[in-house]
Tab-separated table of C-alpha atoms in Angstrom:
chain	number	residue	atom	x	y	z
A	1	MET	CA	133.837	100.309	61.794
A	2	ASN	CA	131.656	102.819	59.618
A	3	LEU	CA	129.940	104.787	62.349
A	4	VAL	CA	126.820	105.668	59.848
A	5	VAL	CA	126.430	101.791	59.488
A	6	LEU	CA	126.649	101.374	62.952
A	7	GLN	CA	124.260	104.076	63.653
A	8	ASN	CA	121.888	102.394	61.296
A	9	TRP	CA	122.385	99.023	62.797
A	10	LEU	CA	121.842	100.639	66.368
A	11	ASP	CA	118.479	102.584	65.801
A	12	ASN	CA	116.975	99.493	64.251
A	13	ALA	CA	118.235	97.465	67.128
A	14	SER	CA	116.717	99.805	69.611
A	15	PHE	CA	113.218	99.655	67.848
A	16	ALA	CA	113.360	95.630	68.071
A	17	ILE	CA	114.525	95.750	71.527
A	18	LEU	CA	111.890	98.165	72.725
A	19	PHE	CA	109.087	96.028	70.811
A	20	LEU	CA	110.423	92.961	72.361
A	21	THR	CA	110.511	94.825	75.800
A	22	MET	CA	107.059	96.213	75.533
A	23	LEU	CA	105.953	92.593	74.765
A	24	VAL	CA	107.529	91.409	78.043
A	25	TYR	CA	105.940	93.959	80.160
A	26	TRP	CA	102.541	93.397	78.828
A	27	GLY	CA	103.220	89.560	79.295
A	28	GLY	CA	104.050	90.092	82.780
A	29	ALA	CA	100.754	92.289	83.571
A	30	ALA	CA	98.603	89.665	81.925
A	31	PHE	CA	100.643	86.733	83.895
A	32	PRO	CA	101.962	87.973	87.144
A	33	ASN	CA	102.924	84.450	88.410
A	34	LEU	CA	105.417	84.456	86.112
A	35	PRO	CA	108.626	86.366	87.946
A	36	TYR	CA	111.320	86.274	85.420
A	37	LEU	CA	109.261	88.137	82.969
A	38	GLY	CA	109.775	91.566	85.082
A	39	ALA	CA	113.374	90.838	85.446
A	40	LEU	CA	113.666	90.302	81.488
A	41	GLY	CA	111.871	93.674	80.904
A	42	THR	CA	114.169	95.631	83.078
A	43	ALA	CA	117.059	93.856	80.974
A	44	GLY	CA	115.444	94.654	77.756
A	45	MET	CA	114.959	98.505	78.737
A	46	ALA	CA	118.849	98.891	79.935
A	47	ILE	CA	119.875	97.266	76.754
A	48	ALA	CA	117.991	99.438	74.715
A	49	ASN	CA	119.229	102.721	76.717
A	50	LEU	CA	122.885	101.068	76.214
A	51	CYS	CA	122.089	101.126	72.372
A	52	MET	CA	120.571	104.481	72.330
A	53	ALA	CA	123.448	105.866	74.114
A	54	THR	CA	125.855	104.150	71.839
A	55	LEU	CA	124.218	105.626	68.872
A	56	LEU	CA	124.228	109.264	70.066
A	57	GLY	CA	127.890	108.695	71.142
A	58	ALA	CA	128.617	107.447	67.503
A	59	ARG	CA	126.869	110.298	66.045
A	60	TRP	CA	129.025	112.878	68.434
A	61	ILE	CA	131.664	111.512	67.044
A	62	GLU	CA	130.894	111.318	63.469
A	63	ALA	CA	129.188	114.993	63.310
A	64	GLY	CA	131.640	116.512	65.995
A	65	TYR	CA	128.910	118.139	68.039
A	66	PHE	CA	126.223	117.219	70.490
A	67	PRO	CA	123.837	115.122	68.812
A	68	LEU	CA	120.604	117.545	69.055
A	69	SER	CA	120.617	119.430	65.955
A	70	ASN	CA	117.641	117.592	64.206
A	71	LEU	CA	114.434	115.920	64.831
A	72	TYR	CA	115.917	112.292	64.404
A	73	GLU	CA	118.738	113.220	67.021
A	74	SER	CA	116.299	114.605	69.445
A	75	LEU	CA	113.652	112.053	69.101
A	76	PHE	CA	116.215	109.133	69.998
A	77	PHE	CA	117.680	111.564	72.834
A	78	LEU	CA	114.142	111.838	74.255
A	79	THR	CA	113.786	108.037	74.077
A	80	TRP	CA	116.948	107.397	75.845
A	81	GLY	CA	115.766	109.953	78.463
A	82	ILE	CA	112.449	107.945	78.833
A	83	THR	CA	114.067	104.818	79.336
A	84	THR	CA	116.701	106.132	81.972
A	85	VAL	CA	113.769	107.869	83.821
A	86	HIS	CA	111.968	104.418	83.664
A	87	LEU	CA	114.776	102.784	85.118
A	88	ILE	CA	114.968	105.043	88.088
A	89	ALA	CA	111.106	104.881	88.399
A	90	GLU	CA	111.030	101.318	88.281
A	91	SER	CA	113.604	100.855	90.561
A	92	SER	CA	112.219	103.294	93.222
A	93	SER	CA	108.539	101.891	93.049
A	94	ARG	CA	109.369	98.325	92.550
A	95	SER	CA	106.368	97.769	90.322
A	96	ARG	CA	106.685	96.385	86.826
A	97	LEU	CA	103.625	98.421	85.963
A	98	VAL	CA	105.945	101.348	85.258
A	99	GLY	CA	107.315	99.452	82.149
A	100	VAL	CA	103.708	98.569	80.596
A	101	VAL	CA	102.979	102.392	80.139
A	102	THR	CA	106.696	103.638	79.263
A	103	ALA	CA	107.846	100.856	76.962
A	104	PRO	CA	105.023	101.228	74.328
A	105	VAL	CA	105.559	104.887	74.255
A	106	ALA	CA	109.437	104.468	74.085
A	107	MET	CA	108.928	101.939	71.178
A	108	LEU	CA	106.623	104.204	69.127
A	109	ILE	CA	108.827	107.244	69.430
A	110	ALA	CA	111.911	104.966	68.335
A	111	ALA	CA	109.701	103.442	65.514
A	112	PHE	CA	108.693	106.989	64.258
A	113	ALA	CA	112.267	108.221	64.317
A	114	THR	CA	113.649	104.808	62.474
A	115	ILE	CA	110.523	104.181	59.991
A	116	THR	CA	108.877	107.328	59.418
A	117	LEU	CA	111.409	110.202	59.111
A	118	PRO	CA	112.686	110.393	55.732
A	119	SER	CA	116.393	109.611	55.262
A	120	GLN	CA	117.338	113.286	54.640
A	121	MET	CA	116.314	114.036	57.793
A	122	GLN	CA	118.038	111.433	59.621
A	123	ALA	CA	121.381	112.409	58.173
A	124	SER	CA	123.776	114.810	60.154
A	125	GLU	CA	124.572	117.965	58.663
A	126	PRO	CA	126.810	121.083	59.649
A	127	LEU	CA	125.301	123.190	62.402
A	128	VAL	CA	123.878	126.545	61.514
A	129	PRO	CA	125.541	129.440	63.140
A	130	ALA	CA	123.390	130.257	65.719
A	131	LEU	CA	123.776	126.602	66.952
A	132	LYS	CA	127.586	126.763	67.233
A	133	SER	CA	127.349	127.218	71.082
A	134	ASN	CA	128.126	125.392	74.060
A	135	TRP	CA	124.361	126.504	74.849
A	136	LEU	CA	123.271	123.869	72.365
A	137	MET	CA	124.331	121.058	75.053
A	138	MET	CA	123.547	123.188	77.908
A	139	HIS	CA	120.101	124.344	77.105
A	140	VAL	CA	118.830	121.461	74.750
A	141	SER	CA	119.762	118.399	76.588
A	142	VAL	CA	118.204	119.884	79.733
A	143	MET	CA	114.966	120.520	77.881
A	144	MET	CA	114.749	116.968	76.584
A	145	LEU	CA	115.457	115.305	80.137
A	146	SER	CA	112.894	117.494	81.483
A	147	TYR	CA	110.303	116.331	78.781
A	148	SER	CA	111.586	112.779	79.410
A	149	ALA	CA	110.723	112.935	83.093
A	150	LEU	CA	107.732	114.928	82.657
A	151	MET	CA	106.222	112.320	80.275
A	152	VAL	CA	106.874	109.464	82.427
A	153	GLY	CA	105.317	111.072	85.367
A	154	ALA	CA	102.578	111.861	83.342
A	155	LEU	CA	102.233	108.510	82.138
A	156	LEU	CA	102.412	107.032	85.430
A	157	ALA	CA	99.404	109.328	86.183
A	158	ILE	CA	97.647	108.003	83.491
A	159	ALA	CA	98.414	104.428	84.708
A	160	PHE	CA	96.905	105.646	88.203
A	161	LEU	CA	93.558	106.904	86.725
A	162	VAL	CA	93.281	103.306	84.964
A	163	VAL	CA	94.249	101.019	88.043
A	164	THR	CA	91.504	103.411	90.194
A	165	ARG	CA	89.001	103.199	87.346
A	166	GLY	CA	88.833	106.959	87.717
A	167	GLN	CA	87.261	106.877	90.782
A	168	ASN	CA	88.057	109.401	93.686
A	169	ILE	CA	89.979	107.827	96.353
A	170	GLN	CA	92.090	108.919	99.587
A	171	LEU	CA	95.497	108.317	99.382
A	172	GLN	CA	98.129	107.946	102.300
A	173	GLY	CA	102.058	108.575	101.650
A	174	SER	CA	104.461	111.414	101.116
A	175	SER	CA	102.960	111.994	97.744
A	176	VAL	CA	100.613	114.600	99.421
A	177	GLY	CA	101.523	117.862	100.434
A	178	THR	CA	101.294	120.137	103.453
A	179	GLY	CA	97.354	120.282	103.215
A	180	GLY	CA	96.906	116.738	102.243
A	181	TYR	CA	95.256	114.166	104.904
A	182	ARG	CA	94.076	110.374	104.699
A	183	SER	CA	93.333	108.386	107.178
A	184	ASN	CA	93.726	104.525	106.324
A	185	GLY	CA	89.977	103.955	105.343
A	186	TYR	CA	89.588	101.201	107.809
A	187	ARG	CA	88.214	100.787	111.537
A	188	LEU	CA	89.837	98.604	113.828
A	189	ASN	CA	87.961	96.891	116.588
A	190	LYS	CA	88.791	94.477	119.292
A	191	ALA	CA	87.767	91.002	118.778
A	192	SER	CA	85.630	91.233	121.879
A	193	GLU	CA	83.739	94.290	120.686
A	194	LEU	CA	80.373	93.801	118.646
A	195	ILE	CA	80.854	94.629	114.805
A	196	SER	CA	77.457	93.380	113.880
A	197	GLN	CA	76.377	97.409	113.281
A	198	PRO	CA	79.397	99.111	111.612
A	199	SER	CA	79.245	102.339	110.851
A	200	ALA	CA	78.887	103.316	107.107
A	201	PRO	CA	81.937	103.552	105.025
A	202	SER	CA	82.601	106.768	103.728
A	203	ALA	CA	83.601	107.300	99.967
A	204	GLU	CA	87.314	107.272	100.253
A	205	ASN	CA	87.362	103.952	102.341
A	206	ASN	CA	86.154	102.277	99.111
A	207	GLY	CA	83.986	100.314	100.788
A	208	PHE	CA	86.340	98.440	102.935
A	209	ALA	CA	86.828	98.235	106.646
A	210	ARG	CA	89.280	96.510	108.947
A	211	PHE	CA	88.571	94.665	112.109
A	212	GLU	CA	90.875	93.349	114.661
A	213	THR	CA	90.250	89.945	115.611
A	214	SER	CA	92.091	87.618	118.316
A	215	SER	CA	94.732	85.115	117.178
A	216	ASN	CA	94.680	83.117	120.364
A	217	GLY	CA	91.178	83.341	121.703
A	218	ASN	CA	91.859	85.537	124.506
A	219	GLY	CA	90.386	88.811	123.330
A	220	ASN	CA	93.731	90.546	122.975
A	221	GLY	CA	94.388	89.886	119.174
A	222	ASN	CA	96.714	91.648	117.064
A	223	THR	CA	95.984	90.562	113.555
A	224	ALA	CA	93.912	93.024	111.361
A	225	VAL	CA	91.255	91.407	108.936
A	226	LEU	CA	90.108	92.980	106.052
A	227	GLY	CA	86.233	93.088	105.667
A	228	LEU	CA	83.734	94.608	103.503
A	229	VAL	CA	81.681	96.925	105.628
A	230	THR	CA	77.826	97.146	104.345
A	231	THR	CA	74.994	99.197	105.687
A	232	SER	CA	71.189	99.109	105.415
A	233	GLU	CA	70.901	102.773	105.172
A	234	PRO	CA	70.111	104.413	101.521
A	235	GLN	CA	73.241	104.988	99.488
A	236	ILE	CA	73.940	106.616	96.174
A	237	ALA	CA	74.926	104.184	93.849
A	238	SER	CA	78.599	103.868	93.410
A	239	ALA	CA	81.432	102.140	91.468
A	240	GLU	CA	82.649	98.900	92.610
A	241	PRO	CA	85.219	99.207	95.407
A	242	LEU	CA	88.819	98.540	94.822
A	243	SER	CA	90.542	95.814	95.957
A	244	PRO	CA	93.521	96.451	98.403
A	245	GLN	CA	96.043	95.440	95.922
A	246	ARG	CA	94.584	97.939	93.465
A	247	LEU	CA	94.504	100.531	96.332
A	248	SER	CA	98.087	99.680	97.239
A	249	LEU	CA	99.345	99.892	93.276
A	250	ALA	CA	97.409	103.179	92.962
A	251	GLU	CA	99.330	104.509	95.969
A	252	THR	CA	102.663	103.493	94.700
A	253	LEU	CA	101.958	104.812	91.091
A	254	ASP	CA	100.712	108.168	92.311
A	255	ASN	CA	103.663	108.648	94.923
A	256	ILE	CA	106.330	107.944	92.112
A	257	SER	CA	104.491	109.829	89.570
A	258	TYR	CA	104.467	113.197	91.970
A	259	ARG	CA	108.376	112.490	92.641
A	260	ILE	CA	109.114	112.146	88.847
A	261	ILE	CA	107.313	115.200	88.091
A	262	GLY	CA	108.963	116.714	90.900
A	263	LEU	CA	112.235	115.971	89.205
A	264	GLY	CA	111.330	117.081	85.528
A	265	PHE	CA	109.993	120.355	86.813
A	266	PRO	CA	113.111	122.034	88.164
A	267	LEU	CA	114.791	120.551	84.826
A	268	LEU	CA	112.350	122.367	82.743
A	269	THR	CA	112.834	125.704	84.856
A	270	ILE	CA	116.474	125.339	84.245
A	271	GLY	CA	116.288	124.463	80.514
A	272	ILE	CA	113.846	127.586	79.863
A	273	ILE	CA	116.212	130.157	81.914
A	274	ALA	CA	119.129	128.799	79.788
A	275	GLY	CA	117.338	129.185	76.659
A	276	GLY	CA	116.650	132.689	77.453
A	277	VAL	CA	120.482	133.256	78.176
A	278	TRP	CA	121.130	131.731	74.902
A	279	ALA	CA	118.559	133.709	72.958
A	280	ASN	CA	120.119	136.723	74.277
A	281	GLU	CA	123.293	135.787	73.082
A	282	ALA	CA	122.426	134.720	69.633
A	283	TRP	CA	119.304	137.037	68.637
A	284	GLY	CA	119.415	139.864	71.318
A	285	SER	CA	116.352	139.145	73.032
A	286	TYR	CA	115.606	137.004	76.165
A	287	TRP	CA	112.343	135.936	74.920
A	288	SER	CA	110.525	136.678	71.610
A	289	TRP	CA	107.331	134.491	72.047
A	290	ASP	CA	108.479	132.081	69.372
A	291	PRO	CA	105.801	129.165	69.273
A	292	LYS	CA	108.120	126.857	71.194
A	293	GLU	CA	108.808	129.249	73.917
A	294	THR	CA	105.205	130.025	74.377
A	295	TRP	CA	104.370	126.280	74.419
A	296	ALA	CA	107.396	125.809	77.045
A	297	LEU	CA	105.747	128.279	79.112
A	298	ILE	CA	102.187	126.845	78.994
A	299	THR	CA	104.051	123.368	80.021
A	300	TRP	CA	105.728	125.234	82.727
A	301	LEU	CA	102.522	126.582	83.781
A	302	VAL	CA	100.833	123.348	83.921
A	303	PHE	CA	103.098	121.491	85.969
A	304	ALA	CA	103.605	124.033	88.071
A	305	ALA	CA	99.662	124.257	88.879
A	306	TYR	CA	100.282	120.363	89.352
A	307	LEU	CA	102.803	120.756	91.944
A	308	HIS	CA	101.216	123.856	93.786
A	309	ALA	CA	98.138	121.918	94.263
A	310	ARG	CA	99.696	118.997	95.438
A	311	ILE	CA	102.374	120.943	97.826
A	312	THR	CA	99.931	123.747	99.168
A	313	ARG	CA	96.794	122.663	98.266
A	314	GLY	CA	97.012	119.406	99.276
A	315	TRP	CA	95.211	117.708	96.167
A	316	GLN	CA	95.970	113.803	95.788
A	317	GLY	CA	94.398	111.077	93.899
A	318	ARG	CA	92.341	111.988	90.567
A	319	ARG	CA	92.505	115.436	90.259
A	320	PRO	CA	96.196	115.984	90.168
A	321	ALA	CA	96.292	112.725	87.946
A	322	ILE	CA	94.110	114.562	85.422
A	323	LEU	CA	96.236	117.514	85.458
A	324	ALA	CA	99.185	115.619	85.029
A	325	ALA	CA	97.625	113.840	82.407
A	326	THR	CA	96.763	116.721	80.306
A	327	GLY	CA	100.299	117.810	80.817
A	328	PHE	CA	101.525	114.888	78.736
A	329	VAL	CA	99.405	116.204	75.709
A	330	VAL	CA	100.732	119.766	76.425
A	331	VAL	CA	104.567	118.259	76.397
A	332	TRP	CA	103.938	116.946	72.978
A	333	VAL	CA	102.484	119.815	71.616
A	334	CYS	CA	105.321	121.821	72.865
A	335	TYR	CA	107.977	119.215	71.317
A	336	LEU	CA	106.469	118.723	68.046
A	337	GLY	CA	103.963	121.459	67.487
A	338	VAL	CA	106.226	124.075	66.251
A	339	ASN	CA	107.578	121.192	63.865
A	340	LEU	CA	103.768	120.652	62.683
A	341	LEU	CA	103.395	124.477	62.253
A	342	GLY	CA	106.773	124.420	60.049
A	343	LYS	CA	107.650	127.828	61.208
A	344	GLY	CA	109.592	129.265	64.274
A	345	LEU	CA	113.249	129.908	65.556
A	346	HIS	CA	113.007	126.270	66.973
A	347	SER	CA	111.666	124.173	64.116
A	348	TYR	CA	113.759	120.766	63.691
A	349	GLY	CA	111.910	120.417	60.261
A	350	TRP	CA	108.832	118.659	59.091
A	351	PHE	CA	108.050	116.549	55.973
A	352	PHE	CA	107.062	119.879	54.292
């Protein structure tokens, strides 16, 4: 089969599958009682991932070098990385909400590469001398995988902000660092104890308390019942308390976002170091403050601050999520900003 024809078929198929997968995930979010939609969405992501892997493999065979030399190839490699990290995150979190935020981003990137880029930018061309090195695969692939992981982690942080409505809630789990602490936000009382005058809930309890009631009437119950705590004391007006389901989902999103960013940050660090070594071999300097290098450093600092705040300062919840959401924008500036400028040693080229 003609490899060029195969590539054209695969990139369009990837876009179509991702579009349908996005609709499936959104439908699953709107109608959670349809369980088969979740499995269908996961299957769609896996098929799209396989299509893009085949596309990149065919491109590699046709061109004779690792397919990361122009914007078209890097966009599809980025999308393949996002779908791969998505499958890992979804398997770890057991939450279909991951696809609600990752599927549309993957679809839009594939659409941009397939529909928007002119045909001359999609065609493979001989490598320039500076790119004829094994570092092309070692440096660029690691950088693109780090972008994928950081984007997915940041998207999950944005989903966390949506689920919690931007409220500053307390979380519990392994996603908080050494300085973090959270009580469950619930108060447990024996069924025989008076609960007519409960203490006022703190802000981090989201207005809920849990009371222990007897299941057999003997006063030694072991069933925890969720109840909304009310108080006659004047309080500052606050947002509507979150349901236990939202709290559980928010905690899952926060945890998996932290873990995915924790995966992407070491990859970004390794990629920057490898890029410095390659730059020294190609241009005689480890660091030249090229626009891509500068923004890669800014990206590293943003996510380093995120991890530092969580691990050593004990941040959790809204503040690190906002920092991660900022990192999502910074990653895109780092990836496509130099192309918008149309200059720099790392430019993939643009429409100009």
